[in-house]
Coordinates of N, CA and C in Angstrom, one line a residue:
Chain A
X15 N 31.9 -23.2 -79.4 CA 32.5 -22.5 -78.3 C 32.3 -23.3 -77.0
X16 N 32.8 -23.0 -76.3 CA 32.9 -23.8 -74.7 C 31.6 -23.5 -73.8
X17 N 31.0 -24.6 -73.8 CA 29.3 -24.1 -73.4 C 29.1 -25.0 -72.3
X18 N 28.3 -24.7 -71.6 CA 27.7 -25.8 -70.1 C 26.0 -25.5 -70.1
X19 N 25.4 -26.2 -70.2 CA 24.1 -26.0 -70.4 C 23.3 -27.0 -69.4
X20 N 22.9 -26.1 -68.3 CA 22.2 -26.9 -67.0 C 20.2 -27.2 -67.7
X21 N 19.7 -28.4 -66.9 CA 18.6 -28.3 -67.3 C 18.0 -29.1 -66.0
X22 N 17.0 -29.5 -65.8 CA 16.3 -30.4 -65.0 C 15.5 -29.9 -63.8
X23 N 15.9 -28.4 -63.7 CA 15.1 -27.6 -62.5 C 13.8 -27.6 -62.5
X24 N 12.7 -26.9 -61.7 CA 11.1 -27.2 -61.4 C 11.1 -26.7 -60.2
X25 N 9.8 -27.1 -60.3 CA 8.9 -27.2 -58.6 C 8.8 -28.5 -58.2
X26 N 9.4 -28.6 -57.2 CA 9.4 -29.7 -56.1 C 8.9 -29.6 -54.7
X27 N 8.3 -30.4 -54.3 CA 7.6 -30.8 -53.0 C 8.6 -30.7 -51.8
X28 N 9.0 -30.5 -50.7 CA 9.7 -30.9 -49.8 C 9.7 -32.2 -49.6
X29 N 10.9 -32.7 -49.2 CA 11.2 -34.8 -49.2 C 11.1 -35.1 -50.4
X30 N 10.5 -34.4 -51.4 CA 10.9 -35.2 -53.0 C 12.5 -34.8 -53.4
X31 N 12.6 -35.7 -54.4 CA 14.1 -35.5 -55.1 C 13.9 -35.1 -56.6
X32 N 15.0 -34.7 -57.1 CA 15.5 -34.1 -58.3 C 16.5 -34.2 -59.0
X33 N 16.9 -34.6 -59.8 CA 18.3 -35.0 -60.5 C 18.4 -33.3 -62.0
X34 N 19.3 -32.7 -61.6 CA 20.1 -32.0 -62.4 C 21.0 -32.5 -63.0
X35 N 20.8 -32.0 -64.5 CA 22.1 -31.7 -65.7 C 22.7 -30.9 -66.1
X36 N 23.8 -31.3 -66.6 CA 24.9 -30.4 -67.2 C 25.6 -30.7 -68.5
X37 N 24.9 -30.3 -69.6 CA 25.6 -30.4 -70.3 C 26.8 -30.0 -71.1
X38 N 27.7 -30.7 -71.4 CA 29.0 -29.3 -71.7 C 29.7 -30.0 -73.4
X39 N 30.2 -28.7 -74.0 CA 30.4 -28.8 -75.2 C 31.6 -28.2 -75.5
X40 N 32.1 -27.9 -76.4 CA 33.7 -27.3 -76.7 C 35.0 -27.8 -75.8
X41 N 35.3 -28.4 -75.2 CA 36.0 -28.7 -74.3 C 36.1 -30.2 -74.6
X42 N 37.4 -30.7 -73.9 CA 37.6 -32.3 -73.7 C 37.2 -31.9 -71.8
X43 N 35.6 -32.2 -71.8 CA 34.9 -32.7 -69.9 C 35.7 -33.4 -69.9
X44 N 36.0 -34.7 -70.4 CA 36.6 -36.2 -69.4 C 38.1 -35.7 -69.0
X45 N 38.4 -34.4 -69.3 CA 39.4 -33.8 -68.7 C 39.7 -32.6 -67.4
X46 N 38.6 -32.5 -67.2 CA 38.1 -31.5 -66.2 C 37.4 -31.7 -65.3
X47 N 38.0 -31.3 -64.0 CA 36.7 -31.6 -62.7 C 35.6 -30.4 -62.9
X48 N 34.5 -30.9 -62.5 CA 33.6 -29.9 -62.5 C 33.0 -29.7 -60.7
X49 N 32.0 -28.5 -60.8 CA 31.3 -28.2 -59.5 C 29.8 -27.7 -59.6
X50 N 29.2 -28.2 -59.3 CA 27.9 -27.5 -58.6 C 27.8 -26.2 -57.7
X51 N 27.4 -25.0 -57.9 CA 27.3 -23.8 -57.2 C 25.8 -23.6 -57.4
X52 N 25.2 -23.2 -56.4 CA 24.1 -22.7 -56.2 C 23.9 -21.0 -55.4
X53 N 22.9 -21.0 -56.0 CA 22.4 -19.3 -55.6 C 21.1 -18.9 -55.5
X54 N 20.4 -18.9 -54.0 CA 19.0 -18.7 -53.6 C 18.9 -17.2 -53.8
X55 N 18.1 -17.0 -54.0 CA 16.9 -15.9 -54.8 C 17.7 -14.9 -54.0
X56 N 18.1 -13.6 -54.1 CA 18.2 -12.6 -53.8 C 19.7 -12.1 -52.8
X57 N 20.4 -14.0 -52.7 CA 21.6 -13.8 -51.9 C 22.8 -14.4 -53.0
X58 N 23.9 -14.8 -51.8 CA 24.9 -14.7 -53.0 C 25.8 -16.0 -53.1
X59 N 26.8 -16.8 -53.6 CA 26.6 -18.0 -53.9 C 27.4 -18.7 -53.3
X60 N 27.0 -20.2 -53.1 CA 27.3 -21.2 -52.3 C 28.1 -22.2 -52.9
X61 N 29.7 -22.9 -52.9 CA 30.1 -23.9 -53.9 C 29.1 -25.1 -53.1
X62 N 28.4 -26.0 -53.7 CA 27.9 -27.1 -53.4 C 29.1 -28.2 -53.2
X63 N 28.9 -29.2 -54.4 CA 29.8 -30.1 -54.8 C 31.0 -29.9 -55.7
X64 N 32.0 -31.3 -55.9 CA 33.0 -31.0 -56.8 C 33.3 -32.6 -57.4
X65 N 33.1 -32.9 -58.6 CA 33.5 -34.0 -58.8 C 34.9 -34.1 -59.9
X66 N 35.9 -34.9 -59.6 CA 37.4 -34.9 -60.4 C 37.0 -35.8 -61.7
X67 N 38.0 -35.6 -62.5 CA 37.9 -35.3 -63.9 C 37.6 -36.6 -64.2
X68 N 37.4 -37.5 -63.4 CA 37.8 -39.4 -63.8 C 36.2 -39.7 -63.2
X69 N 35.8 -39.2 -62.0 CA 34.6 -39.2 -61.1 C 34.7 -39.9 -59.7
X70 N 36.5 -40.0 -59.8 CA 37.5 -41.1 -58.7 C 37.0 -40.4 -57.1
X71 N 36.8 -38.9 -57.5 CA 36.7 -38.7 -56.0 C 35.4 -37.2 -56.1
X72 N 34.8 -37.4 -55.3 CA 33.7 -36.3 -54.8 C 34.1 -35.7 -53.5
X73 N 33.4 -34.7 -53.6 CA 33.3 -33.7 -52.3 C 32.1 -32.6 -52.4
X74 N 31.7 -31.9 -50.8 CA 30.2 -32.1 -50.6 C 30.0 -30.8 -49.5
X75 N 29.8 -29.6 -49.6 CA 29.9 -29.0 -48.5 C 29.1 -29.1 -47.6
X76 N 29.6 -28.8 -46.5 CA 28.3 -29.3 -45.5 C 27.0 -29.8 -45.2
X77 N 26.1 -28.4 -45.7 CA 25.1 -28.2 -45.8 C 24.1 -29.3 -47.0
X78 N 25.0 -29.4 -48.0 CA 24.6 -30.8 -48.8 C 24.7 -32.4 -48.6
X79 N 25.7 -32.6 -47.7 CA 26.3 -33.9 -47.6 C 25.1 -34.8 -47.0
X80 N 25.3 -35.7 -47.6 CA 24.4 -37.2 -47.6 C 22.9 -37.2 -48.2
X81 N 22.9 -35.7 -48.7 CA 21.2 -35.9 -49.6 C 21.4 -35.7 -50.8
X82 N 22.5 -34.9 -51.6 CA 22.8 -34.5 -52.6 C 24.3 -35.4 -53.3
X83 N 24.1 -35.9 -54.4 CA 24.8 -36.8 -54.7 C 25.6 -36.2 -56.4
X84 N 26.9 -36.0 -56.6 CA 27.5 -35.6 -57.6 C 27.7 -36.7 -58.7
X85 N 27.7 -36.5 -60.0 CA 28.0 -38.0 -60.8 C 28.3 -36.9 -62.0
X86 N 28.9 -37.7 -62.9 CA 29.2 -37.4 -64.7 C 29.1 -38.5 -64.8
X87 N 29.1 -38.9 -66.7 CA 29.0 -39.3 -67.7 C 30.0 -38.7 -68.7
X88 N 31.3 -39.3 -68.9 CA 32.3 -38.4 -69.6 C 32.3 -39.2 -70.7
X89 N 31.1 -40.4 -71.3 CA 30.9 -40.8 -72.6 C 30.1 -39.8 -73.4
X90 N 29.2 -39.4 -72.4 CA 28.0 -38.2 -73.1 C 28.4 -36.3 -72.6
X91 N 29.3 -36.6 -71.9 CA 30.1 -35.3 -71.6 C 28.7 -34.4 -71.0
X92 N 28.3 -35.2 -69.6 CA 27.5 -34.7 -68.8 C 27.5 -34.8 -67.6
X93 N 27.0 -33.5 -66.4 CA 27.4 -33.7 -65.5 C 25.8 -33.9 -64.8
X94 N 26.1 -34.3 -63.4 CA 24.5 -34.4 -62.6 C 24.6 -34.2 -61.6
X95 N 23.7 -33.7 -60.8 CA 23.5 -33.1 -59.9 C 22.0 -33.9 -58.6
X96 N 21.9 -35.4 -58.4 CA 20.7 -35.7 -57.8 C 20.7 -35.1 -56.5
X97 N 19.5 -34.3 -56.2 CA 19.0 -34.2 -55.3 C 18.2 -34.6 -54.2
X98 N 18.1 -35.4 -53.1 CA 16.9 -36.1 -52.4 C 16.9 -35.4 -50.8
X99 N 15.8 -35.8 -50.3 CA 15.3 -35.4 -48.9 C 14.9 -33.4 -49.3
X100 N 14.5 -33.1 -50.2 CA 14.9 -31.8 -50.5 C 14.1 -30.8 -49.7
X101 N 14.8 -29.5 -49.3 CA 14.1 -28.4 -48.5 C 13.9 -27.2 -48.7
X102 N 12.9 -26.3 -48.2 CA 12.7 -25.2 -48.7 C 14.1 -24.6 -49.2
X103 N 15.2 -23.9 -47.9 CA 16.3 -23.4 -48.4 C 17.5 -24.1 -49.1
X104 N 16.7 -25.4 -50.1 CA 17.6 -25.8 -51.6 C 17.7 -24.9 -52.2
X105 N 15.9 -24.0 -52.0 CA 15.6 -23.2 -53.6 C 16.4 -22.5 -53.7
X106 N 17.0 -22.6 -54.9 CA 18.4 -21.7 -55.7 C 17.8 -21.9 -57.2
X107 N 19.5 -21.2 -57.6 CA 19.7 -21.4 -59.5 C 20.7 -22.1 -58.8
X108 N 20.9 -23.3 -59.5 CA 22.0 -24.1 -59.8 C 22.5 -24.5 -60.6
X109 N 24.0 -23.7 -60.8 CA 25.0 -23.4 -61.8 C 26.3 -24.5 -61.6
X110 N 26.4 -24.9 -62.7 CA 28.0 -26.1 -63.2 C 28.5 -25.3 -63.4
X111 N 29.9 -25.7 -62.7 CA 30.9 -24.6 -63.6 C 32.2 -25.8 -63.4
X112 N 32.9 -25.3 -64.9 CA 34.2 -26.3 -64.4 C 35.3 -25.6 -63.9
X113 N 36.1 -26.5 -63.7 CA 37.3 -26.3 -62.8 C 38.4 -25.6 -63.8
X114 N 39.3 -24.2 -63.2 CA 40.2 -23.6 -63.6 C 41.1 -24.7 -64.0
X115 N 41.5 -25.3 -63.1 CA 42.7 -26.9 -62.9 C 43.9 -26.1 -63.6
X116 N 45.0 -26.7 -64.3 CA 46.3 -26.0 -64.7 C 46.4 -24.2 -64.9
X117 N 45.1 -24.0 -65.6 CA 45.1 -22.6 -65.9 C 44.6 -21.6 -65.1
X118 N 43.8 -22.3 -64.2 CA 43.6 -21.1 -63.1 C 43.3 -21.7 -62.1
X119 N 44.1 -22.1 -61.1 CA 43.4 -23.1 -60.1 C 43.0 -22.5 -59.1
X120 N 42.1 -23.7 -58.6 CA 41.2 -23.7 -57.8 C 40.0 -22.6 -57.9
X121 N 39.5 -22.6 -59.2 CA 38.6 -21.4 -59.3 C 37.5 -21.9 -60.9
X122 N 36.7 -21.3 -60.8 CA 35.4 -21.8 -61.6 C 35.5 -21.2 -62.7
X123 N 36.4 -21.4 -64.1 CA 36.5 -20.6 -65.4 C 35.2 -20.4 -66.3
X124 N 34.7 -21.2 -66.0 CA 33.4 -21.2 -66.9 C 32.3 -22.0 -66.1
X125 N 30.9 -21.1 -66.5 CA 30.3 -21.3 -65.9 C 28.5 -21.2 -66.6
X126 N 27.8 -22.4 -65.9 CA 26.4 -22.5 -67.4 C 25.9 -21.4 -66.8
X127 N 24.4 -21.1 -67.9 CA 23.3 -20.0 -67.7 C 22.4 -20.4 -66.6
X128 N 22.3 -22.0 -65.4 CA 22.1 -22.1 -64.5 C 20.3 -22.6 -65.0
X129 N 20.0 -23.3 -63.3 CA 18.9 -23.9 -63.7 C 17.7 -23.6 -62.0
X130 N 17.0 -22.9 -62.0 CA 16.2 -22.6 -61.1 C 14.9 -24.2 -60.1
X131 N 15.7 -24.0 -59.3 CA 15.0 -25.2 -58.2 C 14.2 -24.6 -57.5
X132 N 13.0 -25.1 -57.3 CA 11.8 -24.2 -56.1 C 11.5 -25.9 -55.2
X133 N 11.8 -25.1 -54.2 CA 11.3 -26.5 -53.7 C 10.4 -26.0 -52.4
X134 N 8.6 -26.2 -52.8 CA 7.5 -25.5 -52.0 C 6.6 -26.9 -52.4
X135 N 5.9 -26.2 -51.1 CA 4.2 -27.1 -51.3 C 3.4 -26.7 -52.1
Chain B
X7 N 32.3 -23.9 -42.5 CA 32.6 -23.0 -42.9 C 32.3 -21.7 -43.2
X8 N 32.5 -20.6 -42.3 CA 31.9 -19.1 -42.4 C 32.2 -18.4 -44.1
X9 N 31.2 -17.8 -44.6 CA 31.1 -17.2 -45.4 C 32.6 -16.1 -45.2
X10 N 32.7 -15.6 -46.5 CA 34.1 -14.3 -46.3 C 33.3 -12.9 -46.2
X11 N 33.5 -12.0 -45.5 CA 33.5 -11.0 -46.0 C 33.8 -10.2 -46.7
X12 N 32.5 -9.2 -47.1 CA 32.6 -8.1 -48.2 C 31.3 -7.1 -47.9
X13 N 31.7 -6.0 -48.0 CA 31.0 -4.9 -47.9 C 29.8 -4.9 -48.9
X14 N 28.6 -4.8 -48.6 CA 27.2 -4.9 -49.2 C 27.2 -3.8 -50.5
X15 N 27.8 -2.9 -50.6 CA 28.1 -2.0 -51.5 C 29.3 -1.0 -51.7
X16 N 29.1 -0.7 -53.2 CA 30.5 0.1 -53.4 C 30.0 0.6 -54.4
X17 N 30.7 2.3 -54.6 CA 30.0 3.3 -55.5 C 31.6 3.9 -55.9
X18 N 31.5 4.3 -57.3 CA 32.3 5.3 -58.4 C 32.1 6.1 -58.9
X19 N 32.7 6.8 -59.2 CA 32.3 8.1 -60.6 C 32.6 7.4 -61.8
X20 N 32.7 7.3 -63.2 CA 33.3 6.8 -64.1 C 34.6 7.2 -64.3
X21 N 35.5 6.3 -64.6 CA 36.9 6.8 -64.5 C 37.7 6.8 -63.3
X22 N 37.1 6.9 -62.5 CA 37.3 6.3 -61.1 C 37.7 5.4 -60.6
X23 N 38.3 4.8 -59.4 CA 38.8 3.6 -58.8 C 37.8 3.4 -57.8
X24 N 37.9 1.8 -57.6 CA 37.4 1.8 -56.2 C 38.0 0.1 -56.2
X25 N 37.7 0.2 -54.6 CA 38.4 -1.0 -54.5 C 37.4 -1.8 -53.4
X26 N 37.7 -3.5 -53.9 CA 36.3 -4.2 -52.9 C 37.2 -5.0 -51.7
X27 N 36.9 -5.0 -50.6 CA 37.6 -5.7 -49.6 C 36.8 -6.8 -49.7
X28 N 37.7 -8.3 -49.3 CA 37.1 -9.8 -48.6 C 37.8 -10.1 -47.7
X29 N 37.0 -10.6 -46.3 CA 38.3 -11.0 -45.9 C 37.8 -12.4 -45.2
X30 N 38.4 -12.9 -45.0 CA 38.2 -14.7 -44.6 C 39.5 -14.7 -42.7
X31 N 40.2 -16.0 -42.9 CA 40.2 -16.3 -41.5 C 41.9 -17.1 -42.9
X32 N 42.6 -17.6 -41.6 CA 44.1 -18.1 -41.9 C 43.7 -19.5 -42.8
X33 N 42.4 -20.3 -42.4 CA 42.0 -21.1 -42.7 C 41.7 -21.1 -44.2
X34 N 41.6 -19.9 -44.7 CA 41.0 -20.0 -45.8 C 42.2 -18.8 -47.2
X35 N 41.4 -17.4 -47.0 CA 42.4 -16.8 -47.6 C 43.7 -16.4 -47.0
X36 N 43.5 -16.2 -46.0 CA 45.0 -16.5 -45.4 C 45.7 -17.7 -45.1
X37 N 45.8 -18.6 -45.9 CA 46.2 -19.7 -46.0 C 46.5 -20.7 -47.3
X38 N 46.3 -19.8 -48.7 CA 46.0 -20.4 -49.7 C 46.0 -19.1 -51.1
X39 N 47.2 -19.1 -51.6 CA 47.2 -18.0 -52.5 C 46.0 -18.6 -54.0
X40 N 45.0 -18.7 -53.3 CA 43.6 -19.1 -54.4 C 42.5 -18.1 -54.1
X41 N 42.5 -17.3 -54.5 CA 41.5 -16.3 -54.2 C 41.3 -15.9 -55.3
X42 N 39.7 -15.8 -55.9 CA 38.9 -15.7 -57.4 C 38.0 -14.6 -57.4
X43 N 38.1 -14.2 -58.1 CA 37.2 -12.9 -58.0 C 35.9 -13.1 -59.1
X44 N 34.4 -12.6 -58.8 CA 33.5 -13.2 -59.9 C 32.9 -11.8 -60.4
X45 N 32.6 -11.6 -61.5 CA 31.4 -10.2 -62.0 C 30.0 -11.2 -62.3
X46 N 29.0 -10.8 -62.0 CA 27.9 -11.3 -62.4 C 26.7 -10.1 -62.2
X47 N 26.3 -10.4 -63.3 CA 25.4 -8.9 -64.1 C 23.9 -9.7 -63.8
X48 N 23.2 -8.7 -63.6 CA 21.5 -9.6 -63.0 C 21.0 -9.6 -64.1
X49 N 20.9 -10.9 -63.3 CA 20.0 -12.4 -64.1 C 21.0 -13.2 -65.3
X50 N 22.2 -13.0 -65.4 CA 23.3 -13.6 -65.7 C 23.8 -14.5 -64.6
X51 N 24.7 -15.3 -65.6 CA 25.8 -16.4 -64.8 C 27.4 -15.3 -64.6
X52 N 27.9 -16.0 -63.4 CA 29.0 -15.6 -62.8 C 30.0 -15.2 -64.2
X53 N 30.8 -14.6 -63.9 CA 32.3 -14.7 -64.8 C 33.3 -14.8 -64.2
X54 N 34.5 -15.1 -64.4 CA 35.7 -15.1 -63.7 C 36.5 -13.9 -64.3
X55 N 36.9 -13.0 -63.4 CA 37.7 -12.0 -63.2 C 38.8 -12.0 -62.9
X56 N 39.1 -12.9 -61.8 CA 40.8 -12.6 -61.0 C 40.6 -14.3 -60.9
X57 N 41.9 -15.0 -60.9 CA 42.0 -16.0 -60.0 C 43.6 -16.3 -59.8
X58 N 44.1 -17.1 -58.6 CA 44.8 -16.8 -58.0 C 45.4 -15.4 -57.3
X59 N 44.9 -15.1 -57.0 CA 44.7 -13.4 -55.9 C 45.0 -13.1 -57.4
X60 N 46.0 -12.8 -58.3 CA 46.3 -11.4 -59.1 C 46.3 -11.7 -60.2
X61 N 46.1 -13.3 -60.9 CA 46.1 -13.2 -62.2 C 44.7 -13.2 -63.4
X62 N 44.6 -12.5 -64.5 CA 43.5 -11.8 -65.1 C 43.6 -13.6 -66.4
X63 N 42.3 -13.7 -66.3 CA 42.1 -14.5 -67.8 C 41.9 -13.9 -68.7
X64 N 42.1 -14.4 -69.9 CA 41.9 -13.9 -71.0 C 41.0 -13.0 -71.4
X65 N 41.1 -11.7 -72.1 CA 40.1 -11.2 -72.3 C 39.1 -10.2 -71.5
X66 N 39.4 -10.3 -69.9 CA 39.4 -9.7 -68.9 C 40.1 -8.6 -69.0
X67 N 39.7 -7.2 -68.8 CA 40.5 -5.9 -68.7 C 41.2 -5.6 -67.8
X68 N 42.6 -5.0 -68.0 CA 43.3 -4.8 -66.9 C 43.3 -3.6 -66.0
X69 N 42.1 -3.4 -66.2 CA 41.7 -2.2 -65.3 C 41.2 -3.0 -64.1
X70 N 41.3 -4.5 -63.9 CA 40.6 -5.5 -63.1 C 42.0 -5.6 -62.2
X71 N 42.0 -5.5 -61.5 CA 43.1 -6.5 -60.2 C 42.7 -6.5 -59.3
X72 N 43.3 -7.7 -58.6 CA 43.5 -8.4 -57.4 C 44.7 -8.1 -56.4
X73 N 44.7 -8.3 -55.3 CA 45.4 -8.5 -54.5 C 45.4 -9.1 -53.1
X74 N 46.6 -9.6 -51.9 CA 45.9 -10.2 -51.1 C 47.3 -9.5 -49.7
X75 N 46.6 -9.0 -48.6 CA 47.7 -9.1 -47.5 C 47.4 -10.0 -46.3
X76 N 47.5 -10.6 -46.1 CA 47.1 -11.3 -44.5 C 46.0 -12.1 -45.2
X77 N 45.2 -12.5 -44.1 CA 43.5 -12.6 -44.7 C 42.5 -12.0 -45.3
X78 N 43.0 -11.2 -45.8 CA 42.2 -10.2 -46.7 C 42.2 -10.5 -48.1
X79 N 41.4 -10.2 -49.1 CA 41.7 -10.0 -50.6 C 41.2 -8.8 -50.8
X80 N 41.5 -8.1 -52.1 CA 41.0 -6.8 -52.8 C 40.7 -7.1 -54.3
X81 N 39.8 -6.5 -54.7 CA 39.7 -6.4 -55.9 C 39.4 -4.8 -56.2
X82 N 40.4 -4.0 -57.5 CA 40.5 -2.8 -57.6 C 40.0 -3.1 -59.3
X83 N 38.7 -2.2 -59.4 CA 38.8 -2.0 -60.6 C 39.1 0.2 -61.1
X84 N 39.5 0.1 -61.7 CA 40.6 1.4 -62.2 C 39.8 1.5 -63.6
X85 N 39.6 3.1 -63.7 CA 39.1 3.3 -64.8 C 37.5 3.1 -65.1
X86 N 36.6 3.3 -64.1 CA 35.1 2.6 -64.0 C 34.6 3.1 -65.1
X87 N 33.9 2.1 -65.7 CA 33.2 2.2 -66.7 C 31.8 2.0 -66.3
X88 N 30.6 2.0 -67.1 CA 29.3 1.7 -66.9 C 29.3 0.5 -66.9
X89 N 29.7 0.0 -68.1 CA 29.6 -1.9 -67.8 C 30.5 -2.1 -66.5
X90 N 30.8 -1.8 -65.6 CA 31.2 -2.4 -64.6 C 30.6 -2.7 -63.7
X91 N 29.3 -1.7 -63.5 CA 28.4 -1.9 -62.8 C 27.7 -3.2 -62.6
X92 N 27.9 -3.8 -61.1 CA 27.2 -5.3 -61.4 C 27.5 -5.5 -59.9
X93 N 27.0 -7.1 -59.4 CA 27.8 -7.9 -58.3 C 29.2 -8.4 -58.4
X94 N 30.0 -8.3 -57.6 CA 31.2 -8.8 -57.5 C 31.4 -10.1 -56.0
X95 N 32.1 -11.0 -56.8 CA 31.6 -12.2 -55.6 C 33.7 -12.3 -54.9
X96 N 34.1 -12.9 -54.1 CA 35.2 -13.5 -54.1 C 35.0 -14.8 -53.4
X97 N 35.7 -15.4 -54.0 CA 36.2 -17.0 -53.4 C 37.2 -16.9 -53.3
X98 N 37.4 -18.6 -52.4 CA 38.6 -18.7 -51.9 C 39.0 -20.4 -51.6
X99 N 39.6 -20.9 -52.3 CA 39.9 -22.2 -51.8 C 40.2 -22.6 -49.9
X100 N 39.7 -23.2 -49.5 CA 39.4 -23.1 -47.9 C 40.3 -24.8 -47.7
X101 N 40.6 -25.4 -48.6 CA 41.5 -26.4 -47.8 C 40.4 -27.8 -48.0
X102 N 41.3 -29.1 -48.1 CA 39.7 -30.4 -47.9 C 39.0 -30.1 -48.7
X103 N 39.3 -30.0 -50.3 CA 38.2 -29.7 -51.1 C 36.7 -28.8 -50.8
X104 N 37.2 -27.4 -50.4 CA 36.0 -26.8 -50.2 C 36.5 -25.9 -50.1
X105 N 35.4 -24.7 -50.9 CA 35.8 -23.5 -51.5 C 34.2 -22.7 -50.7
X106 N 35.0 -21.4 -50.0 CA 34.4 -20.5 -49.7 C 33.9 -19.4 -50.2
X107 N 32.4 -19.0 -50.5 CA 32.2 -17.3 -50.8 C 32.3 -16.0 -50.2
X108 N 32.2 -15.2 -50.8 CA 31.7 -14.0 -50.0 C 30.4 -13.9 -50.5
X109 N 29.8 -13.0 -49.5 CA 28.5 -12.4 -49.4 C 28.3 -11.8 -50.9
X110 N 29.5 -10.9 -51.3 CA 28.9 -10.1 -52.3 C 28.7 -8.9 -52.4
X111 N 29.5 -8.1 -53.3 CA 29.3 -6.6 -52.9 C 28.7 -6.3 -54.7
X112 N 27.6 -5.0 -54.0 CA 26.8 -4.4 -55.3 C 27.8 -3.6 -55.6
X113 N 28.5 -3.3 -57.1 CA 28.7 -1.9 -57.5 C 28.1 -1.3 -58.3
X114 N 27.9 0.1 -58.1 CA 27.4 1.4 -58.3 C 28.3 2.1 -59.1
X115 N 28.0 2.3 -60.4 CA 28.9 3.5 -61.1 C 27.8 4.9 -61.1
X116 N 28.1 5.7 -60.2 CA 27.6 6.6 -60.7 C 27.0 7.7 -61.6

């Protein structure tokens, strides 16, 4: 079945970095843009990034741009998420989801079970 | 990019209607027939509900709709059941590759 399985979360220091994955199954990925969404503990959720289905073009919402860096791997049908400069209010679950694209656009059809970032001293 | 609005809560009887307001700026839902509606049950991942203001994915019950007038979106779910009870999120494609939330409204089934 069509699965996205995030991994790589922890405890992290403030100024350290982190690289998130995404792994995804049932689907042709190297056909699909995907997105990074995050969701801190008790509020409600933020699209991060967005990378297109080739990796030709990225995008970065505000609050992320120039520390947080989007990439795949559409040989191993994975997505990543590196993290650097990182700060308290990173700490989220950070959920892949891919892109509706022809069938439901502009919207997140599927989406992993998400991977929890703490980033404390 | 400002968050969209949505009312912190919403409550039903079963069998009941209720309906959730979002509303954004021209920039965003008023500007872009891409508005997604999400259920996400605690300590679960999101699901997709509505996308493009009114249309349902597969397997989604049609007791779920969307709609949108101006800057606003709605989601009406008809017929409340227990499992409906949960968070409901909306997005909205905002233009420049960047998609907007809402805050998030709890529902309450009675």
């Amino acid at each position: 079945q069509v699965q996205l399985v995030e991994s790589g979360g922890g405890v992290v220091q403030p100024g350290r970095s982190l690289r998130l994955s995404c792994a995804a199954s049932g689907f042709t990925f190297s056909s699909h843009a995907m997105h990074w969404v995050r969701q801190a503990p008790g509020k409600g959720l933020e699209w991060v990034a967005q990378i297109w289905y080739d990796g030709s073009n990225k995008y970065y919402a505000d609050s992320v741009k120039g520390r947080i860096t989007i990439s795949r791997d559409n040989s191993q049908g994975t997505l990543y998420l590196q993290m650097n400069s990182l700060r308290a209010d990173d700490t989220a679950v950070y959920y892949c989801a891919r892109d509706g694209q022809q069938l439901a656009r502009y919207s997140f059809d599927i989406w992993g079970q998400g991977t929890m970032v703490t980033v404390s001293s | 990019q400002s968050a969209l609005t949505q009312p912190p809560s919403a409550s039903g009887s079963p069998g009941q209607s209720v309906t959730i307001s979002c509303t954004g700026t021209s920039s965003d839902v008023g500007g872009y027939n891409y508005v997604s509606w999400y259920q996400q049950h605690p300590g679960k991942a999101p699901k997709l509900m509505i996308y493009e203001v009114n249309k349902r994915p597969s397997g989604v019950p049609d007791r779920f709709s969307g709609s949108k007038s101006g800057n606003a979106a709605s989601l009406t779910v008809s017929g409340l059941q227990a499992e409906d009870e949960a968070d409901y999120y909306c997005t909205s494609y905002a233009g420049n590759n960047n998609w907007v939330f809402g805050g998030g409204t709890k529902l309450a089934v009675l």
